Amino acid sequence: MAAPEGGATGEGASGDGYVPSERRLARERYQRARAHRATAVAALSTLVTAAVLYLVVVGAPGWQRTKETFFSAHYAREALPKVLEGLWLNVRLLLICGVAVLVLGMLIAVARTLRGPVFFPLRVLAAAYTDFFRGLPLIINLMIVVLGVPALRLQGVTVDPVLLGGTALTLTYSAYVAEVFRAGIESVHPSQRAAARSLGLTNRQALRHVVLPQAVRRQVPPLLNDLVSLQKDTGLVSIGGAVDAVRAADIIVGRSLNYTPYIVAGLVFVALTIPMTRFTDWVTARMDRRRAQGGSL
Amino acid sequence: MHPAHRPLRRAVAAATIALLATAVGCAPQPEDSASAAPSGPAAKSCAKGGLATKTSGKLTVATDEPAYEPWFKDGKPADGKGYESAVAYAVAKRLGYDRSAVVWQSVPFNKAFAPGVKTFDFDINQVSISAERKKAVDFSSGYYDVRQAVIALKDGKAAGATDIADLKKLKLGAQVGTTSLDYITDVVKPTREPAVYAKNDQAKSALRNGQVDAVVTDLPTAFYITAAEVTEAKIVGQFENQGGAPEQFGLVLDKGSALTPCVTRAVDALRKDGTLARIEKQWLSDAVDAPVLK
């Protein structure tokens, strides 16, 4: 809810002897009054909405049982330490796979945007990779990698379900991220590349110093989307038997038939996502501020 | 405020009000189960074939899909083959519903226990009875006394285990939501975190691939796996029951279901007249004893 746009206020007379006119003061009074009214209306409508939702949920005939089954303090207390223990696995996977995905995705994106006929096979391979792994359902990818690769009994290839699961996640997500990067690279205006080349930069230097920095900066929000999505999908490595936050909740649910642990796990994931989002918002805002000042070359 | 925004704002406000009105207008459906829960066997006569079932004159029985051997045969619960399928039809017969009046329904394990209106009369899915679970659902009396067993590859690290201490240092696996997993965490207490699988199928392939040293399942399942599915594995042994009382599978009913006393009485009668023993001999006969791990 944005307050109506007020212009610059005519606060006090700054050295130039400016005195705001009667009309201007009246206008500002009017705008302030409008802003107050808007805030009051927003508060009231929020209250009404909350009250209605509360009454609908709590007044439902099944509320008592729903409350016991989904919001039991006893099971929440039991689940939280176990869920957090499992979450450590999610976080480790997110950090390692996140870095791998960014690097691999960037390489694939660059491979797809290389110019020159000599790179044709590389471009085709990169395009085939993104097409295949973006289309392949993640759960099937995980099944094949986590349960299928060990069946090959290859010497020196790990059978650790977490490592294999991380590999599968990296394969799928680097395909997503490669497309995000490629869109970013292609959204940089050709004049930028032309200007860089005319300054005597090679193709590679132009990409490295002119195109990619602009591309990456534009891609922060969609990249964050993919990272948050990856963070939640790390839980799917539990296919191979590893216990992550969701599986830890699963174990308690299966024993007790009470669903509260799922709620706990869900809230823990949300709590993990929010700081990440705020952090990237802050990074983006800082980059924008720098750019607005003419950038630091 | 630009005048051009006025209609938009009005539209948004109107939509919000309409949405809220819909939310309030959603007439909540009263639950017709828990409120009128008869307690005690005399609450309702268990009239033959005239119980207050979901569909009048029919008995709706649920189980998970896929349905595993030896509990069901060929993944078809409705054909009366396999221990649990046979038990379900025997219970139905006791309640006065012949084969044509039994309707099977596929309900995932977790969904069978969610609050809200149940879509089935009872669920038969190797669910162990426990005091904790009784808070969420009703159980009939137990129709099968179950024990837990350890499976390992014949040439694996766990093959020579003769007692629980031998299993402590190994990587063990079990299916989530099973008492098999509880036996690992509470009885064996291994030093390495157990692997927990969504389905026994994944536990089997992990055992084949050497991702786990041993898998814990109930004894009949263990016999079936070693006999038909993972023939390079063997049963290392079985656990003693925890806490003295035998662990039992029970039929799952909605909490406070009017059918619970009737179904319980039917199961008790089947146990008494030897029907359960006969069905067990027919479908689980090769589940002879395995050495007990102490």
XYZ file of C-alpha atoms in Angstrom:
591
model
C 0.000 0.000 0.000
C 1.852 3.064 -1.187
C 0.984 6.439 0.190
C -0.009 8.923 -2.470
C 2.978 10.598 -3.995
C 3.779 13.852 -2.215
C 6.168 16.225 -3.905
C 9.142 17.752 -2.181
C 7.978 19.455 0.983
C 8.507 23.141 1.387
C 9.980 22.799 4.843
C 11.132 26.116 6.260
C 12.883 28.903 4.445
C 16.295 27.803 3.322
C 18.756 30.680 2.763
C 17.211 31.773 -0.547
C 14.300 33.554 1.161
C 11.748 31.139 -0.197
C 8.442 31.199 1.658
C 5.906 28.563 0.667
C 2.672 30.095 -0.518
C -0.655 29.633 1.248
C -1.837 27.488 -1.638
C 1.183 25.234 -1.416
C 0.708 24.712 2.331
C -2.949 23.918 1.743
C -2.013 21.398 -0.900
C 0.451 19.726 1.443
C -2.162 19.611 4.214
C -4.577 18.011 1.791
C -1.996 15.449 0.699
C -1.145 14.575 4.292
C -4.813 14.109 5.084
C -5.201 11.829 2.045
C -2.190 9.776 3.144
C -3.623 9.363 6.651
C -6.949 8.324 5.224
C -5.316 5.791 2.953
C -3.400 4.281 5.878
C -6.577 4.080 7.960
C -8.489 2.372 5.162
C -5.642 -0.092 4.600
C -5.494 -0.933 8.309
C -9.250 -1.434 8.500
C -9.451 -3.656 5.428
C -6.530 -5.747 6.728
C -8.268 -6.170 10.074
C -11.534 -7.196 8.433
C -9.760 -9.714 6.182
C -7.853 -11.211 9.119
C -11.013 -11.446 11.221
C -12.959 -13.164 8.444
C -10.162 -15.656 7.753
C -9.827 -16.392 11.465
C -13.546 -16.972 11.858
C -13.726 -19.186 8.764
C -10.812 -21.368 9.872
C -11.554 -21.582 13.578
C -15.287 -21.864 13.012
C -14.872 -24.854 10.712
C -16.395 -27.994 12.179
C -13.175 -29.933 11.754
C -10.993 -27.265 13.314
C -10.510 -29.073 16.621
C -9.085 -32.171 14.947
C -7.125 -30.164 12.429
C -5.549 -28.251 15.277
C -4.544 -31.437 17.093
C -3.211 -33.010 13.904
C -1.354 -30.073 12.357
C -0.590 -27.690 15.224
C 0.351 -29.824 18.180
C 2.884 -28.116 20.447
C 4.065 -31.464 21.771
C 5.012 -32.775 18.325
C 6.414 -29.417 17.238
C 8.838 -29.581 20.164
C 9.794 -33.131 19.297
C 10.189 -32.405 15.583
C 12.174 -29.154 15.677
C 15.588 -30.549 16.730
C 15.297 -33.478 14.310
C 14.176 -31.216 11.468
C 17.045 -28.798 12.107
C 19.475 -31.716 12.136
C 18.123 -32.750 8.743
C 18.191 -29.153 7.531
C 21.967 -29.100 7.925
C 22.089 -31.578 5.039
C 19.858 -29.295 2.928
C 22.063 -26.298 3.662
C 25.296 -28.133 2.793
C 23.783 -29.386 -0.443
C 22.526 -25.889 -1.259
C 25.949 -24.306 -0.739
C 27.928 -26.876 -2.709
C 25.377 -27.470 -5.476
C 24.639 -23.725 -5.646
C 28.263 -22.898 -6.458
C 28.553 -25.808 -8.890
C 25.315 -24.793 -10.598
C 26.389 -21.179 -11.029
C 29.759 -22.153 -12.512
C 28.400 -24.869 -14.782
C 25.405 -22.770 -15.830
C 27.657 -19.879 -16.753
C 29.950 -22.149 -18.799
C 26.996 -23.601 -20.700
C 25.510 -20.155 -21.322
C 28.818 -18.845 -22.666
C 29.181 -21.961 -24.814
C 25.763 -21.304 -26.302
C 26.519 -17.677 -27.119
C 29.964 -18.220 -28.676
C 30.272 -16.807 -32.162
C 31.995 -18.365 -35.095
C 31.374 -21.497 -37.148
C 34.164 -23.411 -35.424
C 32.134 -23.520 -32.210
C 29.069 -25.013 -33.874
C 29.345 -28.462 -32.212
C 29.826 -26.845 -28.803
C 26.727 -24.693 -29.307
C 24.704 -27.733 -30.327
C 25.907 -29.733 -27.344
C 25.093 -26.936 -24.920
C 21.641 -26.498 -26.461
C 20.987 -30.237 -26.321
C 22.076 -30.342 -22.676
C 19.745 -27.544 -21.601
C 16.850 -28.953 -23.602
C 17.268 -32.409 -22.131
C 17.834 -31.559 -18.485
C 15.243 -28.801 -18.371
C 12.682 -31.198 -19.744
C 13.590 -34.238 -17.657
C 11.551 -34.324 -14.428
C 13.940 -33.851 -11.515
C 12.551 -36.802 -9.610
C 13.281 -39.162 -12.520
C 16.743 -37.678 -12.940
C 17.380 -38.355 -9.243
C 16.059 -41.910 -9.481
C 18.344 -42.681 -12.412
C 21.436 -41.132 -10.852
C 20.929 -42.211 -7.223
C 19.628 -45.730 -7.825
C 20.875 -46.447 -11.340
C 24.512 -45.332 -11.324
C 25.528 -47.591 -8.403
C 23.991 -50.541 -10.212
C 26.661 -50.149 -12.881
C 29.268 -51.123 -10.262
C 31.865 -48.808 -11.770
C 35.236 -48.832 -10.063
C 35.950 -45.618 -8.211
C 32.460 -44.142 -8.668
C 30.829 -43.297 -5.385
C 27.641 -45.001 -4.195
C 27.000 -42.321 -1.561
C 23.378 -41.257 -2.136
C 24.055 -37.675 -1.034
C 26.895 -37.154 -3.529
C 24.899 -38.789 -6.295
C 21.816 -36.782 -5.417
C 23.845 -33.580 -5.426
C 25.133 -34.503 -8.893
C 21.598 -34.983 -10.196
C 20.494 -31.648 -8.717
C 23.469 -29.904 -10.309
C 22.674 -31.410 -13.703
C 19.085 -30.200 -13.696
C 19.624 -26.801 -12.124
C 22.633 -25.842 -14.209
C 20.359 -26.261 -17.231
C 17.849 -23.811 -15.708
C 20.535 -21.354 -14.687
C 22.290 -21.584 -18.076
C 19.091 -20.338 -19.696
C 18.845 -17.485 -17.196
C 22.419 -16.450 -17.939
C 21.929 -16.792 -21.680
C 18.871 -14.546 -21.558
C 20.967 -12.049 -19.613
C 23.840 -12.159 -22.088
C 21.506 -11.706 -25.020
C 19.661 -8.843 -23.332
C 22.810 -6.694 -23.277
C 22.458 -4.278 -26.160
C 24.702 -5.116 -29.168
C 26.040 -1.568 -29.082
C 27.814 -2.432 -25.836
C 29.716 -5.234 -27.510
C 30.379 -3.054 -30.544
C 31.707 -0.234 -28.369
C 33.933 -2.653 -26.483
C 35.327 -4.093 -29.713
C 35.928 -0.609 -31.109
C 37.998 0.178 -28.028
C 40.247 -2.653 -29.107
C 39.004 -5.354 -26.707
C 39.030 -8.897 -28.014
C 35.813 -10.885 -28.160
C 36.740 -12.636 -24.935
C 37.648 -9.400 -23.145
C 34.421 -7.777 -24.299
C 32.461 -10.702 -22.895
C 34.418 -10.781 -19.657
C 34.528 -7.050 -18.855
C 31.530 -5.550 -20.601
C 28.797 -8.064 -21.364
C 28.858 -10.515 -18.457
C 28.904 -7.949 -15.625
C 25.780 -6.317 -17.067
C 24.145 -9.668 -17.780
C 24.709 -11.037 -14.296
C 23.469 -7.870 -12.623
C 20.204 -8.075 -14.520
C 19.808 -11.739 -13.708
C 19.989 -11.536 -9.923
C 16.234 -11.869 -9.222
C 15.632 -14.871 -11.520
C 18.862 -16.464 -10.292
C 17.681 -16.111 -6.732
C 14.418 -17.748 -7.755
C 16.352 -20.740 -8.988
C 18.498 -20.864 -5.860
C 15.471 -20.805 -3.563
C 13.909 -23.506 -5.684
C 17.130 -25.520 -5.461
C 17.142 -25.108 -1.705
C 13.749 -26.765 -1.458
C 14.561 -29.453 -3.985
C 17.674 -30.520 -2.076
C 15.206 -32.475 0.058
C 14.606 -34.826 -2.852
C 17.964 -36.523 -2.275
C 16.111 -38.382 0.474
C 15.142 -40.763 -2.356
C 18.509 -42.400 -1.725
C 17.827 -42.806 1.985
C 19.553 -39.658 3.261
C 17.630 -37.925 6.039
C 16.959 -34.268 5.251
C 14.574 -31.897 7.022
C 11.458 -33.176 5.241
C 12.375 -36.832 5.692
C 13.092 -36.190 9.373
C 9.545 -34.824 9.627
C 8.309 -37.817 7.625
C 9.780 -40.233 10.156
C 7.914 -38.669 13.061
C 4.689 -38.379 11.030
C 4.863 -42.044 10.085
C 5.276 -43.117 13.668
C 2.704 -40.835 15.269
C 0.264 -40.102 12.417
C 0.445 -36.453 13.500
C 1.246 -33.948 10.748
C 2.717 -31.144 12.851
C 6.333 -32.014 11.872
C 5.509 -31.149 8.240
C 4.352 -27.682 9.312
C 7.540 -27.249 11.337
C 9.708 -28.294 8.378
C 7.784 -25.961 6.064
C 8.231 -22.978 8.355
C 11.925 -23.742 8.781
C 12.389 -23.652 5.006
C 10.506 -20.364 4.739
C 12.646 -18.934 7.536
C 15.731 -19.977 5.596
C 14.512 -18.349 2.380
C 13.609 -14.945 3.786
C 17.115 -13.842 4.856
C 18.444 -15.047 1.511
C 15.905 -12.915 -0.348
C 16.577 -9.849 1.786
C 20.318 -10.243 1.298
C 20.093 -10.371 -2.487
C 17.644 -7.442 -2.481
C 20.242 -5.487 -0.563
C 23.027 -6.505 -2.959
C 20.925 -5.500 -5.960
C 19.976 -2.178 -4.390
C 23.625 -1.460 -3.653
C 24.613 -2.239 -7.229
C 21.852 0.033 -8.514
C 22.970 2.867 -6.239
C 26.503 2.532 -7.501
C 25.334 2.575 -11.070
C 23.185 5.618 -10.438
C 26.278 7.491 -9.266
C 27.915 6.829 -12.569
C 29.497 3.584 -11.462
C 32.965 3.070 -10.076
C 35.261 2.252 -12.930
C -4.409 10.029 -7.130
C -5.078 10.021 -10.846
C -8.752 9.810 -11.673
C -7.876 7.086 -14.173
C -7.094 4.750 -11.266
C -10.514 5.105 -9.689
C -12.307 2.387 -11.678
C -9.368 0.044 -11.139
C -9.440 0.596 -7.411
C -13.152 0.077 -7.276
C -12.763 -3.137 -9.192
C -10.080 -4.387 -6.821
C -12.151 -3.480 -3.780
C -15.190 -5.166 -5.253
C -13.184 -8.280 -6.070
C -11.821 -8.401 -2.527
C -15.256 -8.124 -1.024
C -16.558 -10.787 -3.375
C -13.692 -13.087 -2.426
C -14.346 -12.637 1.274
C -18.020 -13.220 0.734
C -17.207 -16.462 -1.039
C -14.942 -17.501 1.799
C -17.696 -16.897 4.327
C -20.302 -18.363 2.036
C -18.376 -21.630 1.742
C -20.784 -23.487 3.921
C -18.567 -25.725 6.041
C -19.641 -29.316 5.877
C -20.239 -30.797 9.272
C -18.299 -33.964 9.994
C -20.718 -36.726 10.599
C -18.291 -39.110 12.222
C -16.570 -38.145 15.427
C -19.563 -36.364 16.891
C -21.768 -39.425 16.996
C -19.127 -41.883 18.096
C -20.648 -44.845 19.788
C -18.442 -46.192 22.500
C -18.733 -49.747 23.565
C -19.889 -52.697 21.538
C -23.527 -52.322 22.484
C -23.815 -48.853 20.991
C -25.007 -50.119 17.632
C -26.093 -53.530 16.582
C -23.718 -54.824 13.961
C -26.554 -55.757 11.638
C -25.329 -58.176 8.972
C -24.762 -56.236 5.789
C -26.554 -53.210 7.198
C -23.749 -51.191 8.735
C -23.489 -47.432 8.352
C -20.902 -47.752 5.575
C -19.789 -45.032 3.133
C -21.954 -46.523 0.401
C -25.044 -48.257 1.677
C -24.890 -52.004 1.095
C -21.208 -51.854 0.084
C -18.040 -52.133 2.112
C -15.243 -49.850 0.908
C -11.779 -51.202 1.719
C -8.634 -49.157 1.105
C -4.986 -50.075 0.639
C -1.915 -48.392 -0.769
C -0.728 -48.744 -4.328
C 1.408 -50.629 -5.255
C 0.128 -53.473 -3.093
C 3.045 -55.724 -2.171
C 3.440 -59.477 -1.910
C 2.874 -61.538 0.152
C 0.064 -59.313 1.451
C -1.529 -59.001 -1.989
C -0.883 -60.925 -5.172
C 0.203 -59.310 -8.469
C -0.699 -55.869 -7.114
C -4.421 -56.707 -7.367
C -6.062 -56.379 -3.950
C -9.511 -57.270 -5.272
C -8.807 -60.874 -6.269
C -8.746 -62.308 -2.749
C -5.192 -63.599 -3.110
C -2.487 -62.691 -0.635
C -2.820 -62.569 3.152
C -4.368 -59.124 3.602
C -6.723 -59.458 0.657
C -8.002 -62.740 2.090
C -8.347 -61.218 5.568
C -10.292 -58.261 4.168
C -12.773 -60.571 2.454
C -13.062 -62.737 5.574
C -13.839 -59.673 7.710
C -16.346 -58.478 5.107
C -18.059 -61.872 5.151
C -18.299 -61.734 8.950
C -19.907 -58.319 8.679
C -22.410 -59.682 6.174
C -20.906 -58.370 2.915
C -20.176 -60.945 0.242
C -17.416 -60.561 -2.342
C -19.501 -58.559 -4.780
C -20.309 -55.995 -2.095
C -16.658 -55.203 -1.357
C -15.249 -52.150 -3.171
C -11.471 -51.610 -3.181
C -9.922 -48.189 -3.156
C -6.323 -47.039 -3.546
C -5.322 -44.694 -0.716
C -1.689 -43.698 -0.014
C -0.354 -44.611 3.438
C -0.192 -41.006 4.634
C -3.558 -40.018 3.252
C -5.294 -42.768 5.200
C -4.564 -40.954 8.469
C -5.290 -37.357 7.493
C -8.119 -35.766 9.419
C -11.254 -34.966 7.535
C -13.860 -37.230 6.058
C -12.511 -40.666 5.155
C -13.391 -42.110 1.779
C -13.231 -45.729 2.987
C -14.757 -47.896 5.695
C -11.459 -49.471 6.711
C -7.882 -49.505 5.458
C -5.720 -52.655 5.400
C -2.090 -51.803 4.784
C 0.251 -53.506 7.296
C -0.294 -50.725 9.807
C 1.069 -51.552 13.255
C -1.140 -50.662 16.183
C 0.371 -48.278 18.731
C -1.005 -46.166 21.551
C 0.355 -43.041 19.885
C -1.351 -43.777 16.574
C -4.639 -44.469 18.343
C -4.837 -40.741 19.043
C -5.232 -40.119 15.300
C -7.273 -43.096 14.057
C -9.275 -46.077 15.270
C -7.846 -49.571 15.012
C -9.609 -52.889 14.944
C -8.037 -55.591 17.088
C -4.868 -57.055 15.588
C -5.222 -59.477 12.681
C -1.555 -60.445 12.419
C 1.264 -60.761 14.957
C 4.263 -59.331 13.203
C 7.971 -59.611 13.856
C 10.803 -57.655 12.299
C 13.678 -59.261 10.410
C 17.080 -58.247 9.056
C 17.998 -58.923 5.405
C 21.566 -58.718 4.071
C 23.478 -59.801 0.994
C 24.897 -63.299 1.404
C 28.410 -62.004 0.754
C 27.887 -58.710 2.613
C 29.226 -57.420 5.914
C 26.029 -58.185 7.809
C 25.575 -61.766 6.610
C 27.346 -63.309 9.590
C 25.628 -61.252 12.296
C 24.368 -63.392 15.150
C 23.317 -60.732 17.652
C 22.328 -57.081 17.813
C 25.843 -55.955 18.718
C 27.061 -57.235 15.322
C 24.725 -54.774 13.590
C 25.768 -51.679 15.536
C 28.584 -50.529 13.252
C 26.742 -51.211 9.980
C 24.743 -48.966 7.672
C 21.135 -50.089 8.119
C 18.089 -49.097 6.088
C 14.310 -49.233 6.469
C 11.139 -47.739 5.062
C 9.826 -44.514 6.568
C 6.770 -44.770 8.808
C 7.402 -48.407 9.679
C 8.120 -50.068 12.985
C 11.129 -51.582 11.197
C 12.730 -48.141 11.440
C 11.823 -47.910 15.133
C 13.620 -51.218 15.721
C 16.765 -49.772 14.155
C 16.690 -46.555 16.183
C 15.445 -48.002 19.487
C 16.813 -51.564 19.589
C 19.973 -51.654 17.463
C 20.956 -47.994 18.069
C 23.580 -48.076 15.301
C 26.556 -45.710 15.298
C 25.843 -44.625 11.710
C 22.689 -42.801 10.771
C 20.231 -45.266 9.215
C 19.097 -44.761 5.625
C 15.365 -44.056 5.449
C 13.465 -44.852 2.244
C 10.062 -43.760 1.030
C 9.328 -47.274 -0.260
C 10.773 -50.719 0.302
C 11.560 -50.831 -3.427
C 14.271 -48.217 -2.919
C 15.572 -50.041 0.130
C 15.888 -53.193 -1.969
C 17.883 -51.503 -4.722
C 20.081 -49.793 -2.130
C 20.803 -53.218 -0.632
C 21.648 -54.598 -4.089
C 23.888 -51.608 -4.829
C 25.735 -51.896 -1.544
C 24.501 -48.489 -0.345
C 23.324 -50.183 2.858
C 24.661 -53.270 4.602
C 21.289 -54.544 5.786
C 17.592 -53.708 5.545
C 14.945 -54.255 8.223
C 11.410 -55.252 7.182
C 8.621 -57.322 8.671
C 9.264 -61.064 8.514
C 6.827 -62.080 5.726
C 8.111 -59.264 3.508
C 11.665 -60.342 4.285
C 10.866 -63.887 3.212
C 9.292 -62.678 0.008
C 12.200 -60.350 -0.825
C 14.859 -62.998 -0.264
C 12.887 -65.708 -2.047
C 11.741 -63.801 -5.112
C 13.162 -60.320 -5.459
C 16.729 -60.074 -4.154
C 17.786 -63.704 -4.304
C 21.409 -62.829 -3.535
C 20.224 -61.760 -0.062
C 19.300 -63.817 2.966
C 17.501 -63.325 6.255
C 20.118 -62.776 8.925
C 17.672 -63.063 11.796
C 14.644 -61.602 13.502
C 14.194 -59.313 16.480
C 12.429 -60.181 19.689
C 9.318 -58.145 20.288
C 9.862 -54.891 22.088
C 8.290 -54.438 25.487
C 6.839 -57.920 25.780
C 3.554 -57.318 23.953
C 3.489 -58.690 20.416
C 3.374 -56.092 17.660
C 0.185 -56.393 15.633
C -1.227 -55.115 12.359
C -4.698 -53.650 12.674
C -7.376 -52.392 10.319
C -7.477 -48.574 10.245
C -10.805 -46.771 10.650
C -11.750 -43.138 11.004
C -11.363 -41.806 14.532
C -14.616 -42.528 16.326
C -16.040 -44.554 13.455
C -19.305 -46.325 14.202
C -17.888 -49.433 12.546
C -14.906 -49.915 14.853
C -16.632 -52.145 17.444
C -18.238 -54.267 14.700
C -14.990 -54.694 12.766
C -13.095 -55.482 15.960
C -15.655 -58.106 16.865
C -15.365 -59.623 13.390
C -11.553 -59.821 13.621
C -11.762 -61.376 17.091
C -14.204 -63.998 15.831
C -11.937 -64.840 12.881
C -9.031 -65.309 15.258
C -11.103 -67.506 17.548
C -12.475 -69.843 14.894
C -9.068 -70.363 13.300
C -9.793 -68.504 10.060
C -6.849 -66.129 10.520
C -4.520 -69.044 11.216
C -5.776 -70.810 8.110
C -5.281 -67.760 5.887
C -1.827 -67.268 7.363
C -0.914 -70.880 6.599
C -2.147 -70.457 3.061
C -0.345 -67.214 2.182
C 2.490 -66.846 4.666
C 3.209 -70.541 5.201
C 6.833 -70.317 4.109
C 7.447 -67.709 6.789
C 9.080 -70.244 9.046
C 11.274 -69.073 11.856
C 14.510 -67.194 11.459
C 17.205 -67.123 14.142
C 16.475 -64.583 16.880
C 18.977 -61.743 17.297
C 19.421 -60.910 20.947
